[in-house]
Short mmCIF file of C-alpha atoms in Angstrom, two decimals:
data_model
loop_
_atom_site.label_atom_id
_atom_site.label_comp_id
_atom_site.label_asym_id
_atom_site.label_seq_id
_atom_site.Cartn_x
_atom_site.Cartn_y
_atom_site.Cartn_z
CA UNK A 1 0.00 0.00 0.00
CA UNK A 2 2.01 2.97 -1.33
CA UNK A 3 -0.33 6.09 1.12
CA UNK A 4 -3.00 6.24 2.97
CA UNK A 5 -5.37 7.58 0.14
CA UNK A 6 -4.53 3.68 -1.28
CA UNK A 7 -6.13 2.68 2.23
CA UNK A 8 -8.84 4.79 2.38
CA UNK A 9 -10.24 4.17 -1.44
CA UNK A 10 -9.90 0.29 -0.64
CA UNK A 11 -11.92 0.51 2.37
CA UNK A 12 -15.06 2.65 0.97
CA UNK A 13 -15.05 0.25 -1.69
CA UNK A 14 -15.44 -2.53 0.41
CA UNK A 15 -17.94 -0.67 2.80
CA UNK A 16 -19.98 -3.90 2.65
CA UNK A 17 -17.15 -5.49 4.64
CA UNK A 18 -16.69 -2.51 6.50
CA UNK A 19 -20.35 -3.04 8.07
CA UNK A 20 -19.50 -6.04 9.73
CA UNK A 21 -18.60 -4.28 12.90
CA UNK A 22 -20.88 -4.33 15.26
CA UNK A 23 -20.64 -0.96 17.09
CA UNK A 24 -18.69 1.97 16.82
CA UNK A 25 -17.83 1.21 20.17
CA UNK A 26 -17.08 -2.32 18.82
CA UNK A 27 -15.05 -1.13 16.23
CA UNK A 28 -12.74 0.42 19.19
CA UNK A 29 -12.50 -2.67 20.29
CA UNK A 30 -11.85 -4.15 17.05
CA UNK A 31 -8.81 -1.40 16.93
CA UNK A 32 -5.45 -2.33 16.06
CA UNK A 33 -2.21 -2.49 18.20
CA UNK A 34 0.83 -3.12 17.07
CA UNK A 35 3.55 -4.05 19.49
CA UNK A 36 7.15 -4.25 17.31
CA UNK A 37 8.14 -7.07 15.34
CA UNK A 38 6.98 -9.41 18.62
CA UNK A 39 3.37 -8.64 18.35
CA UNK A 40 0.72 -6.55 16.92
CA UNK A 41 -2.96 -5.67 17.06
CA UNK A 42 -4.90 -3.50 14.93
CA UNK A 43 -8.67 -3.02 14.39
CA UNK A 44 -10.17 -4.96 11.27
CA UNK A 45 -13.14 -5.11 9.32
CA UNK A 46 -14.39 -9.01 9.82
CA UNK A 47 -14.74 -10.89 7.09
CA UNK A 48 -16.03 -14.96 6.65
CA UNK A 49 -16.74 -14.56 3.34
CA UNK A 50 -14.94 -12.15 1.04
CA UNK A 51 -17.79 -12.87 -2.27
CA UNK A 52 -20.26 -12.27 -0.01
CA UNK A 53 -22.45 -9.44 -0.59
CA UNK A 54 -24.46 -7.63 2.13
CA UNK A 55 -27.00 -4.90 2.11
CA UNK A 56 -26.12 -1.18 2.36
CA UNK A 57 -28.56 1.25 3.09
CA UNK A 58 -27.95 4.90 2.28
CA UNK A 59 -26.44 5.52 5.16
CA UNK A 60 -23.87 2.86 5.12
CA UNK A 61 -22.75 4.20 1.22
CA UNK A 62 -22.17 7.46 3.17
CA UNK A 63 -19.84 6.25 6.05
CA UNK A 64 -16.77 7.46 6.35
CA UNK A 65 -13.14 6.13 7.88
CA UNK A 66 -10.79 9.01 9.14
CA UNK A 67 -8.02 9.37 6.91
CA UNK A 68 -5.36 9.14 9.84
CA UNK A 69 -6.25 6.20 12.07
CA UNK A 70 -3.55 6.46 14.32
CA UNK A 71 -5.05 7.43 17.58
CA UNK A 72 -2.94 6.28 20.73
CA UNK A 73 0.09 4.24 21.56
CA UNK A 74 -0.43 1.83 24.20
CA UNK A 75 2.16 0.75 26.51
CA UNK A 76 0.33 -0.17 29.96
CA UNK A 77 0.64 -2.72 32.51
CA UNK A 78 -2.46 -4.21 31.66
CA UNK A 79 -1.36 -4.15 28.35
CA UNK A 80 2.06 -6.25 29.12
CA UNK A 81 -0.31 -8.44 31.20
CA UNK A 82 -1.58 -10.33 28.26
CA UNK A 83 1.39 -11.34 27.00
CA UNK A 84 1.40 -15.17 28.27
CA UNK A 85 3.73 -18.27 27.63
CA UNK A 86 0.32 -19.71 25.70
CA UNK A 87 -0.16 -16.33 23.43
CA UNK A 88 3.61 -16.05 22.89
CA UNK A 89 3.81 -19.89 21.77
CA UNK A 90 0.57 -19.69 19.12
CA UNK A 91 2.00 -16.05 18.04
CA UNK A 92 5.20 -18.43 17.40
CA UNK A 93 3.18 -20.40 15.26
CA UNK A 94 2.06 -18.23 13.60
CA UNK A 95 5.28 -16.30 13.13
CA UNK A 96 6.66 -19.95 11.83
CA UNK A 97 4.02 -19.89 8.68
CA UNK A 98 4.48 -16.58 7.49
CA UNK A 99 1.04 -15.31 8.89
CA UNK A 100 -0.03 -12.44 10.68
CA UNK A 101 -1.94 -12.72 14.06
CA UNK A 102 -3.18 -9.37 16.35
CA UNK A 103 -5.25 -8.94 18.68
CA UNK A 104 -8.66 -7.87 18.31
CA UNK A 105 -12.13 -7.42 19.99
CA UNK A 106 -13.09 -6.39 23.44
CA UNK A 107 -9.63 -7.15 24.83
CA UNK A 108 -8.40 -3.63 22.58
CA UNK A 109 -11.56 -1.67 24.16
CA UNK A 110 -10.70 -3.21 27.62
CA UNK A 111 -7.24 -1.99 27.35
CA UNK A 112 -7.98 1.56 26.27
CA UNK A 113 -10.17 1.75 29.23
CA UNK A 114 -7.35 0.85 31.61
CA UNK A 115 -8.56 -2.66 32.46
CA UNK A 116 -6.67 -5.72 31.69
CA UNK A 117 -8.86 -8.00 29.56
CA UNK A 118 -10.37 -11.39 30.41
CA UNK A 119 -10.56 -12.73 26.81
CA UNK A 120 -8.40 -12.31 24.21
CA UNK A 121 -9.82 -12.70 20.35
CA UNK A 122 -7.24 -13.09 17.26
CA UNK A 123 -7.36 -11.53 13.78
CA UNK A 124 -5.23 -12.96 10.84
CA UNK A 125 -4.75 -12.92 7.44
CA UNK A 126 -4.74 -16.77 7.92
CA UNK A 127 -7.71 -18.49 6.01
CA UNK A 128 -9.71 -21.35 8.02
CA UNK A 129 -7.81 -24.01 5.95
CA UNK A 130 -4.16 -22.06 6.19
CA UNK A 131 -4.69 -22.57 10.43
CA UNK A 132 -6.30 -26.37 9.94
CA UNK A 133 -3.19 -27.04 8.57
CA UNK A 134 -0.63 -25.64 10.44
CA UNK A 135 -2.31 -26.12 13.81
CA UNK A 136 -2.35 -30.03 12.62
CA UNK A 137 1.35 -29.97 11.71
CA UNK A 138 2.23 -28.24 15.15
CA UNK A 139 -0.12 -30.90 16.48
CA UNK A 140 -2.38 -28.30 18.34
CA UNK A 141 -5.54 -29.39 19.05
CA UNK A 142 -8.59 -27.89 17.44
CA UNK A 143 -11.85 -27.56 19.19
CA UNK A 144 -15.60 -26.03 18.40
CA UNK A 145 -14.65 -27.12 14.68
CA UNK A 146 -18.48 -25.25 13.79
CA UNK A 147 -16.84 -21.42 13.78
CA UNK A 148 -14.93 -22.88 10.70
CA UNK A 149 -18.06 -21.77 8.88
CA UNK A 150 -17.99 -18.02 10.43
CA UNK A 151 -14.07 -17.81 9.73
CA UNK A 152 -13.11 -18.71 13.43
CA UNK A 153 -10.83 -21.73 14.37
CA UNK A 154 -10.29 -22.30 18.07
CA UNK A 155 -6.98 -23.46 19.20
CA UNK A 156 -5.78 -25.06 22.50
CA UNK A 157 -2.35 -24.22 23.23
CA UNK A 158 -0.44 -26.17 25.40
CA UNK A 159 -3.81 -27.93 26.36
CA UNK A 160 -4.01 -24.96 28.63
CA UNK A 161 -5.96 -22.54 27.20
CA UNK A 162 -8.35 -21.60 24.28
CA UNK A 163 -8.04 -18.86 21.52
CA UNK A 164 -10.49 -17.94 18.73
CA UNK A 165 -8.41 -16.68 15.95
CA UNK A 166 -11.07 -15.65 13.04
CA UNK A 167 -10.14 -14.67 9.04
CA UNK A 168 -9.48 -10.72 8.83
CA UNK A 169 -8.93 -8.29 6.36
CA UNK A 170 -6.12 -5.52 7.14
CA UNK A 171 -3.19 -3.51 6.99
CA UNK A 172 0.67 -3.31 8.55
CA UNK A 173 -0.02 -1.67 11.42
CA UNK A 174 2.77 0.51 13.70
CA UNK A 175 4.65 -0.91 16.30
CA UNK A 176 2.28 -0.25 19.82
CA UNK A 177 -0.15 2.29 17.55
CA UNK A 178 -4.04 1.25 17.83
CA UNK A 179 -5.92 2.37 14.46
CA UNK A 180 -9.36 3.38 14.67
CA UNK A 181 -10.82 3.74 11.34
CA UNK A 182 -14.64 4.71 12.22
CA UNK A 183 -14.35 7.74 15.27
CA UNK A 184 -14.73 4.87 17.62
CA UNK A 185 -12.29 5.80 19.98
CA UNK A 186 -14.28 9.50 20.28
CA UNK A 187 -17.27 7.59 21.18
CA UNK A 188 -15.06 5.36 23.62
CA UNK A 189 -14.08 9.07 25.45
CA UNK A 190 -17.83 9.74 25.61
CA UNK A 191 -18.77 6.37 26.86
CA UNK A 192 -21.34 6.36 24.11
CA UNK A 193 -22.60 3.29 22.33
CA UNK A 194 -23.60 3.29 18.95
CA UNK A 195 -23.90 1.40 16.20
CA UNK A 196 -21.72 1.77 12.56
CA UNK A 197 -23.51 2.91 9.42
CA UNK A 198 -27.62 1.81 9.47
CA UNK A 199 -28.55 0.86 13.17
CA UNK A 200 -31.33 -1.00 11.51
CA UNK A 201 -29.06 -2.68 8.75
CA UNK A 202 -26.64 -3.92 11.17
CA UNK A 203 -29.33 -5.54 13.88
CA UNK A 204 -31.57 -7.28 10.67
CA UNK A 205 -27.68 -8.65 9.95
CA UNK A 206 -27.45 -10.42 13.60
CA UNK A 207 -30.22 -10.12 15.91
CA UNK A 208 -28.01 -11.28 18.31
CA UNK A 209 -26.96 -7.55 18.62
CA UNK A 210 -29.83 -6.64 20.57
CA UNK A 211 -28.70 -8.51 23.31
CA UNK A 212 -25.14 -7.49 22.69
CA UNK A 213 -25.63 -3.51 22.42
CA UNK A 214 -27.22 -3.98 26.16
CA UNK A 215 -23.76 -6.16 27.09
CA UNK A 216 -21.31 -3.52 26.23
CA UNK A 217 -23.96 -0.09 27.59
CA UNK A 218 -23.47 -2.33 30.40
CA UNK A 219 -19.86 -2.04 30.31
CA UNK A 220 -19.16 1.38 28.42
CA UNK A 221 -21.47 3.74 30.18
CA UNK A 222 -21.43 6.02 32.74
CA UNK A 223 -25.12 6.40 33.73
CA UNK A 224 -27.99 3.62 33.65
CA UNK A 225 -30.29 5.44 31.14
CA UNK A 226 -28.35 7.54 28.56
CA UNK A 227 -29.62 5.61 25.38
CA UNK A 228 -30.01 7.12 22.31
CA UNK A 229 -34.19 7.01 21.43
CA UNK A 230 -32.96 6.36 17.96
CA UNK A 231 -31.04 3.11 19.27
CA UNK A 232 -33.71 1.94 21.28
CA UNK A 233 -36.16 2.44 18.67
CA UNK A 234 -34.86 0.40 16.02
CA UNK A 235 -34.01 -2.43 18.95
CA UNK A 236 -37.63 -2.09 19.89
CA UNK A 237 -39.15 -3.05 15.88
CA UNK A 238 -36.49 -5.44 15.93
CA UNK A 239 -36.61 -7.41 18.60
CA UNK A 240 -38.97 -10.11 17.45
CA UNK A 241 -35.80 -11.22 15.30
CA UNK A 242 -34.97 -12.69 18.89
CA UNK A 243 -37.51 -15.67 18.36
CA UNK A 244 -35.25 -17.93 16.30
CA UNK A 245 -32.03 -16.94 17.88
CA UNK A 246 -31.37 -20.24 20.16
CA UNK A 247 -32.04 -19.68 23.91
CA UNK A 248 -28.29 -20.99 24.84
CA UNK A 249 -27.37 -18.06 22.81
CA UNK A 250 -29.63 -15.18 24.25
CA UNK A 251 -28.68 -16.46 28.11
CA UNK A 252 -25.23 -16.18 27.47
CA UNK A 253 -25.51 -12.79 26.74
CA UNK A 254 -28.20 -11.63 29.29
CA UNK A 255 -25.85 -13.26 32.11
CA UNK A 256 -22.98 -11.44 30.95
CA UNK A 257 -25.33 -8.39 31.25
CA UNK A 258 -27.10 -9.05 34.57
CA UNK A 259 -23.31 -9.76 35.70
CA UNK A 260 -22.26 -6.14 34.34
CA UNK A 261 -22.84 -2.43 35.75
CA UNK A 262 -26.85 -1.07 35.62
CA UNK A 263 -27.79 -4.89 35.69
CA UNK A 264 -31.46 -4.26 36.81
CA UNK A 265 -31.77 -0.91 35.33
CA UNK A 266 -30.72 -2.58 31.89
CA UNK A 267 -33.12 -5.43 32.14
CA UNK A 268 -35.97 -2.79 32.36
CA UNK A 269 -34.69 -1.11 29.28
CA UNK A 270 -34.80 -4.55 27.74
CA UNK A 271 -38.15 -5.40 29.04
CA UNK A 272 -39.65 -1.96 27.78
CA UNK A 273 -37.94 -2.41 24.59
CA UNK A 274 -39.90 -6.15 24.45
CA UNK A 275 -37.35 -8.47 24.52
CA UNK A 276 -39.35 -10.02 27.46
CA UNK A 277 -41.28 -12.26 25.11
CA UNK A 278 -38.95 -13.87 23.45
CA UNK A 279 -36.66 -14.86 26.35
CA UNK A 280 -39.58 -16.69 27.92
CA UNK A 281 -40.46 -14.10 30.67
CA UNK A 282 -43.82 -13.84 31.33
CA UNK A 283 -46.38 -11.47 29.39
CA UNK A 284 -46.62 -9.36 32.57
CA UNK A 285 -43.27 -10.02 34.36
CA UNK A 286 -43.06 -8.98 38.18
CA UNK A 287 -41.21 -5.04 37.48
CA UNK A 288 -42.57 -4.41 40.73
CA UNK A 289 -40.96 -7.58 42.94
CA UNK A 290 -37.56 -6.21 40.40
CA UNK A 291 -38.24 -2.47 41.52
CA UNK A 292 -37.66 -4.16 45.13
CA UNK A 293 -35.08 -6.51 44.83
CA UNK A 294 -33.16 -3.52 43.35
CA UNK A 295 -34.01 -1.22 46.33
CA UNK A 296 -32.38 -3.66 48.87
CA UNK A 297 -30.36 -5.78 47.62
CA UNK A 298 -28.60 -4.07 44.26
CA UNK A 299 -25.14 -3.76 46.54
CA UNK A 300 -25.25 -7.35 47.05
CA UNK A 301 -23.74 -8.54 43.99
CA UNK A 302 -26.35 -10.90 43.23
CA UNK A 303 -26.81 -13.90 40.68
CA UNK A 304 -28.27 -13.18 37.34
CA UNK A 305 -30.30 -15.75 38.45
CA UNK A 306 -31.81 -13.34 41.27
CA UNK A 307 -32.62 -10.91 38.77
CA UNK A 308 -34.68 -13.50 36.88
CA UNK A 309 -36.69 -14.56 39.77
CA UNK A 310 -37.63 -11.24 41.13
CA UNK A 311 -39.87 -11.35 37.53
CA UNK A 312 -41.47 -14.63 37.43
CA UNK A 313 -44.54 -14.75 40.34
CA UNK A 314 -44.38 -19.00 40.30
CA UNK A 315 -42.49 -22.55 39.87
CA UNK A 316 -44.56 -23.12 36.67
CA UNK A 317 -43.17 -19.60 35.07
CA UNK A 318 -39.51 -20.87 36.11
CA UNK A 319 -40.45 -23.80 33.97
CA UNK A 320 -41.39 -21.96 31.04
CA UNK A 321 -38.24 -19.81 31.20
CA UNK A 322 -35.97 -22.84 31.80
CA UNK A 323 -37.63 -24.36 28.45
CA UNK A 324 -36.54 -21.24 26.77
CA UNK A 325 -33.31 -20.20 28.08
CA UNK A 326 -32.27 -23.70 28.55
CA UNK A 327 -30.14 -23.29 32.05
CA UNK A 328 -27.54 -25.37 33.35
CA UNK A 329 -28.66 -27.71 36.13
CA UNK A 330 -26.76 -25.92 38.83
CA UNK A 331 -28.59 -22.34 37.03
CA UNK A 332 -32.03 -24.33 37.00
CA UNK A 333 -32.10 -25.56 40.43
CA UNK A 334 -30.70 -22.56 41.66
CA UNK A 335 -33.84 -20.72 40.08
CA UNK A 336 -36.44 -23.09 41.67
CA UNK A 337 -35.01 -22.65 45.01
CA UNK A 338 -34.91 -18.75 44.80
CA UNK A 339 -38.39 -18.71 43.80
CA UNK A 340 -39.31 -21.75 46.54
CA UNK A 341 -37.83 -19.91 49.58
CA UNK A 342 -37.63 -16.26 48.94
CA UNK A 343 -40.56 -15.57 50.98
CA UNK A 344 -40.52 -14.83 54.65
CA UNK A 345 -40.08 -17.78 56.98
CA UNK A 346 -42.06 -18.07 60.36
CA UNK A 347 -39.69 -19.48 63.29
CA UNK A 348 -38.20 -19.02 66.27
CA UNK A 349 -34.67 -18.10 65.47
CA UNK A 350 -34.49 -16.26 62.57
CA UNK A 351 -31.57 -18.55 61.35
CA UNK A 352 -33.07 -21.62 61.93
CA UNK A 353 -35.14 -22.16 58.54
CA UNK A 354 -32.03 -21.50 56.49
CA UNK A 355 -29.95 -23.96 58.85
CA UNK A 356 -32.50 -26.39 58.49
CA UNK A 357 -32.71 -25.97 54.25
CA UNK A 358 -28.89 -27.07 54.16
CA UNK A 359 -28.74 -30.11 56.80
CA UNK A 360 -31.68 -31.43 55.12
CA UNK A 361 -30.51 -31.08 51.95
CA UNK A 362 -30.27 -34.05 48.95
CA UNK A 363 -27.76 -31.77 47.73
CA UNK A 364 -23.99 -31.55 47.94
CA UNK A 365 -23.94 -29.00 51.10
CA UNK A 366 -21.43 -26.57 49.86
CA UNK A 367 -23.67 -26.27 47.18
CA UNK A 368 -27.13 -25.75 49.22
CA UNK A 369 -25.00 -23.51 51.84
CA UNK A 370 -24.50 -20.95 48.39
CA UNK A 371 -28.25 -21.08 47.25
CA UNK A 372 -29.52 -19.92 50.74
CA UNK A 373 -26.35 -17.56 50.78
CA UNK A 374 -28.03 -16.19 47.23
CA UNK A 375 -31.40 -16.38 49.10
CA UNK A 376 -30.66 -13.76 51.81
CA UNK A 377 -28.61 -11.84 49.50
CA UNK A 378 -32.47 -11.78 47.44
CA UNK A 379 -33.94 -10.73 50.77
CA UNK A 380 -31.60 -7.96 51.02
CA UNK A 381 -30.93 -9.40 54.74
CA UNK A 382 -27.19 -8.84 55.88
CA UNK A 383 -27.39 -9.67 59.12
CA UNK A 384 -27.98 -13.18 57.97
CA UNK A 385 -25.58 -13.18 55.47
CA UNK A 386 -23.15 -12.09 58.38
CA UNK A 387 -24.39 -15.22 60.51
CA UNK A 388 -24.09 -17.92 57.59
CA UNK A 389 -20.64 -16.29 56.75
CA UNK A 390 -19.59 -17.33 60.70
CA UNK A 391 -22.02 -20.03 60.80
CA UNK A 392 -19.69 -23.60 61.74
CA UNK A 393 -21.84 -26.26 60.52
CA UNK A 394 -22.35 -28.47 63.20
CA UNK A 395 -22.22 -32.37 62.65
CA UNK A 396 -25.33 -34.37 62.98
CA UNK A 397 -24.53 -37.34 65.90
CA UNK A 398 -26.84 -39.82 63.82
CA UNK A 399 -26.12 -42.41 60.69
CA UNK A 400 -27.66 -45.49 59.70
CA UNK A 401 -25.03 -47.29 61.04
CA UNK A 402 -26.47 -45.58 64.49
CA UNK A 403 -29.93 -47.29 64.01
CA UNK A 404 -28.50 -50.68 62.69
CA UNK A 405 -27.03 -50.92 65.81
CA UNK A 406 -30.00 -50.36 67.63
CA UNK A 407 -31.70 -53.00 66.30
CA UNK A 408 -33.74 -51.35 63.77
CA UNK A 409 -34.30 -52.95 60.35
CA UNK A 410 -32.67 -51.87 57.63
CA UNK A 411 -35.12 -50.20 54.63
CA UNK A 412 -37.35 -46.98 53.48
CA UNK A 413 -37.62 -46.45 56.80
CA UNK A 414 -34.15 -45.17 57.72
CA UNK A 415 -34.83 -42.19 55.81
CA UNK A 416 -37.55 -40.93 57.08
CA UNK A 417 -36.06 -42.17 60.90
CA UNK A 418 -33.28 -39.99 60.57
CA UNK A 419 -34.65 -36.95 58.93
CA UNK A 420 -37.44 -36.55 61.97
CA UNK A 421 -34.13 -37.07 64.12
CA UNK A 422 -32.45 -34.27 62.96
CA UNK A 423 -35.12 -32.21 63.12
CA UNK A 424 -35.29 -32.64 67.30
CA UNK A 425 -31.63 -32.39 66.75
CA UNK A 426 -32.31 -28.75 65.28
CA UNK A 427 -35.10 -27.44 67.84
CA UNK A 428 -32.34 -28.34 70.42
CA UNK A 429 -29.87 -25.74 68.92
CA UNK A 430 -27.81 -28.86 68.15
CA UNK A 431 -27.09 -29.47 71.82
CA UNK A 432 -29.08 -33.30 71.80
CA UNK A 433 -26.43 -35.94 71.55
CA UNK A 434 -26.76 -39.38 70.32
CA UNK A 435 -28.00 -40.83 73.04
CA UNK A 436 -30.74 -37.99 73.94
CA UNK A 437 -31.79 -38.67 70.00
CA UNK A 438 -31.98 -42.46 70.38
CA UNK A 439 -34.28 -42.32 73.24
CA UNK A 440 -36.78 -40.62 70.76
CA UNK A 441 -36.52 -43.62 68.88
CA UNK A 442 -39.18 -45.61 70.25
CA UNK A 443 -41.59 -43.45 69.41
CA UNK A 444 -41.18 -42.31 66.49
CA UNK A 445 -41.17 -46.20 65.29
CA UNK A 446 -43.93 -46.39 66.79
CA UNK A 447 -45.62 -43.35 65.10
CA UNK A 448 -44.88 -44.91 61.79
CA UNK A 449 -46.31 -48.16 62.71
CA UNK A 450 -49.57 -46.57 63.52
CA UNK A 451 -49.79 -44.64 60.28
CA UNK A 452 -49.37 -47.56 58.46
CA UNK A 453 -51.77 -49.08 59.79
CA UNK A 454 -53.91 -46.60 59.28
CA UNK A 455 -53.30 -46.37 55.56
CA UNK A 456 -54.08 -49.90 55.54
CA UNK A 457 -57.55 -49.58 57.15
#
C-alpha cells in the first residue's frame, strides 16, 4: 500500500465489509495495536466470506473512515499483562508460517479503558484451511470445529488454554499504535454506544446484537439510562428477530449483562424495549418484585439468576423460562429454590429455617449452603448473610449405622427415621447428643407403625 489515500479508497469500496462491525464502540475494540516485530494488534473489518455481498442502506454508502487512524500508543501494565507463555507460543506459530496474528475485539476496548482484559480474540490474514493445517502440523488441538463456517478456528495451546483466531482483512499496522478507522475511539471518550452505518441494517444482519448492544452499555457507560431514542427504537421493531435466535445463545448474553454495571436498570430497558417475550419471561413479568429486589439488595452482587426470579410470580413460570433459556442444572435448580424460599419464613430463630434448608438437603452441602447464601442476598438481609458467613456447621450425631445398631431394620424407613431425628436435633440448637436422640426412637417407630396401619384400614 504505497499512502494512505490507497487505504482509504480500498476501504469505501469494500464498505460492505466494512459493516461487519458491530458498534462503533465495537469497532474500538476491534482497533489495532501493534507491538514491534513481537506482536501486533490493529482493528479490522471481519470478514467470513470475502464474495459475499451484504446490504447497504444509504447511510452505510455514506460512512466514512478518518483518513489518519492512528489514535494512541499503548504501553500499559495491563497491556504487558496479556502477554502469556500460551499467546507467545501460538503467536510463534504463527510467526513460523508466514502469517499475521493481532489482537482484536473487546480485549483492545478493555485496554484503552485501563482494564486488563479477560478474553483475548485473534485476527489474521490466515484463512480457516491455512490454520487447519498448520495447527495439525504443530499438532495443536482444534476444538468447536463449527466457527470454521464463520471464519473462526479455536486453538488449544499447550492444552491450557483456548483462543479464537477468526479470518481478517487488514493492513501493517505501527509498532504499539491502535488504528481506529470509524471515530470509535471518540465515542469510547464519551462512553457512548452506537452502532456503525444503518442501526437498523446492522441488527436485521445479527439479531443477536440486541442482546449485545445492552452487554457492552453495560460495560461502556457512565449512567444507567443515557440511550439514544434512535437506538432503542430500532431495537424495539427489531426485537422479534430474537424468536429464532437459540435460547443458549440469548442467556449467554443476558448473564454477561445481569453480571455487568446497571444490571437491573438494563433489564428494564430490555423489558420496555420487548425483549421479554422472546426470552420466555412472562407477558406481565413482576417489574414491581424487580423495583424491590433492586431497592435492597442491588449492593449485594447478586446472581443473574436473582434478577430473573424477582420477575417470574411462580415454579410453573420458572419452567417456562428454563424451556426457553435452557439453564444449566446448577442455574435451573438454583432458580427453583430462589423462587421456593424467597418468601418470609415463620420461626423461632431467625436462622433456623435456612440452617435447616442445608442439613436437610439431597444436595452436595457446599452447594445448598450458596443457594440460601443467594437467598438472603435476594432478601436484602445482611445480618444473615453475616451469621451464615460465621455459621460452623455443626455435625449431625446420627447415621444409619447408628440405628442398625440399635436393632432397627434396615429399609425406606431409615430415611424418614433420621430426617425426623435431625429435626429434634435442630429445635435443640444442636445441643441433643446421640443418646438424647436415640431415646426418641421408640416413638417415632412407633408413630410410623400406627400410620401404616392406618393407611391400611
Amino acid at each position: 500500500m504505497k499512502n494512505f489515500k490507497d487505504l482509504r479508497e480500498i476501504y469505501n469500496n469494500l464498505a460492505t465489509l466494512i459493516c461487519n462491525f458491530f458498534f462503533v464502540m465495537l469497532s474500538a475494540c476491534k482497533r489495532i495495536l501493534g507491538v514491534g516485530q513481537f506482536f501486533q494488534l490493529r482493528g479490522t473489518c471481519s470478514v467470513t466470506d470475502p464474495s459475499r455481498r451484504r446490504f447497504r442502506s444509504k447511510m452505510d454508502l455514506n460512512l466514512k473512515c478518518r483518513e489518519n487512524p492512528i489514535v494512541i500508543k499503548v504501553d500499559s501494565p495491563e497491556f504487558k499483562s496479556i502477554f502469556t507463555e500460551e499467546v507467545i507460543d501460538l503467536k510463534k506459530i504463527f510467526d513460523k508460517y508466514k502469517h499475521e496474528i493481532r489482537i482484536a475485539g473487546g480485549a483492545v476496548r478493555d485496554l484503552l479503558m485501563g482494564l486488563t482484559p479477560k478474553d483475548l480474540d485473534f485476527a489474521t490474514t490466515a484463512t480457516p484451511e491455512e490454520m487447519k493445517e498448520m495447527f495439525t502440523a504443530e499438532e495443536v488441538r482444534m476444538i468447536n470445529v463449527n466457527g470454521e463456517r464463520h471464519g473462526t478456528i479455536t486453538a488449544r495451546i499447550n492444552d491450557k488454554e483456548n483462543f479464537e483466531v477468526s479470518l481478517h482483512l487488514f493492513v501493517t499496522g505501527f509498532d504499539g499504535s491502535v488504528y481506529d478507522y470509524f471515530y470509535g475511539y471518540e465515542d469510547l471518550q464519551k462512553r457512548r454506544v452506537a452502532f456503525v452505518g444503518d442501526p437498523d441494517v446492522r441488527v436485521k444482519e445479527d439479531y443477536l446484537r440486541i442482546m449485545r448492544y445492552f452487554r457492552f452499555y453495560g460495560r461502556i457507560a457512565l449512567k444507567p439510562d443515557n440511550h439514544e431514542e434512535e437506538t432503542l427504537r430500532v431495537l424495539k421493531n427489531n426485537v422479534h428477530g430474537l424468536e429464532n435466535i437459540s435460547g443458549e445463545r440469548i442467556w449467554g448474553e443476558l448473564k454477561k449483562i445481569l453480571q455487568g454495571n446497571f444490571a437491573g436498570n438494563l433489564l428494564k430497558t430490555m423489558l420496555n424495549v420487548g425483549v421479554g417475550e422472546y426470552m420466555g419471561f412472562p407477558l406481565s413479568p413482576n417489574v414491581q418484585e424487580l423495583d424491590m429486589l433492586l431497592k435492597r439488595a442491588h449492593h449485594l452482587n447478586l446472581s443473574p439468576l436473582s434478577y430473573l426470579a424477582a420477575l417470574v410470580k411462580d415454579l410453573d413460570e420458572v419452567t417456562v423460562l428454563h424451556s426457553r433459556m435452557k439453564f444449566s442444572k446448577l442455574e435451573r435448580d438454583l432458580l427453583y429454590f430462589l423462587v421456593e424460599h424467597r418468601d418470609d419464613k415463620v420461626s423461632d430463630r431467625p436462622m433456623k429455617p435456612y440452617e435447616s434448608l442445608i442439613l436437610n438437603t439431597s444436595m452436595k452441602q457446599k452447594v445448598a449452603i450458596e443457594y440460601v447464601r443467594e437467598v438472603l442476598k435476594y432478601r436484602g438481609d445482611e445480618e444473615l448473610l453475616k451469621r451464615l458467613d460465621n455459621w460452623e456447621i455443626p455435625r449431625f450425631p446420627v447415621s444409619g449405622k447408628t440405628l442398625k445398631e440399635c436393632g432397627v431394620p434396615v429399609g425406606k424407613m431409615y430415611g424418614r427415621i433420621i430426617n425426623k431425628l435431625r429435626d429434634a436435633w435442630i429445635d435443640s440448637e444442636y445441643k441433643m447428643t446421640e443418646k438424647d436422640l436415640m431415646s426418641y426412637l421408640p416413638n417415632i417407630i412407633e408413630e410410623f407403625e400406627e400410620k401404616k396401619i392406618e393407611r391400611n384400614k
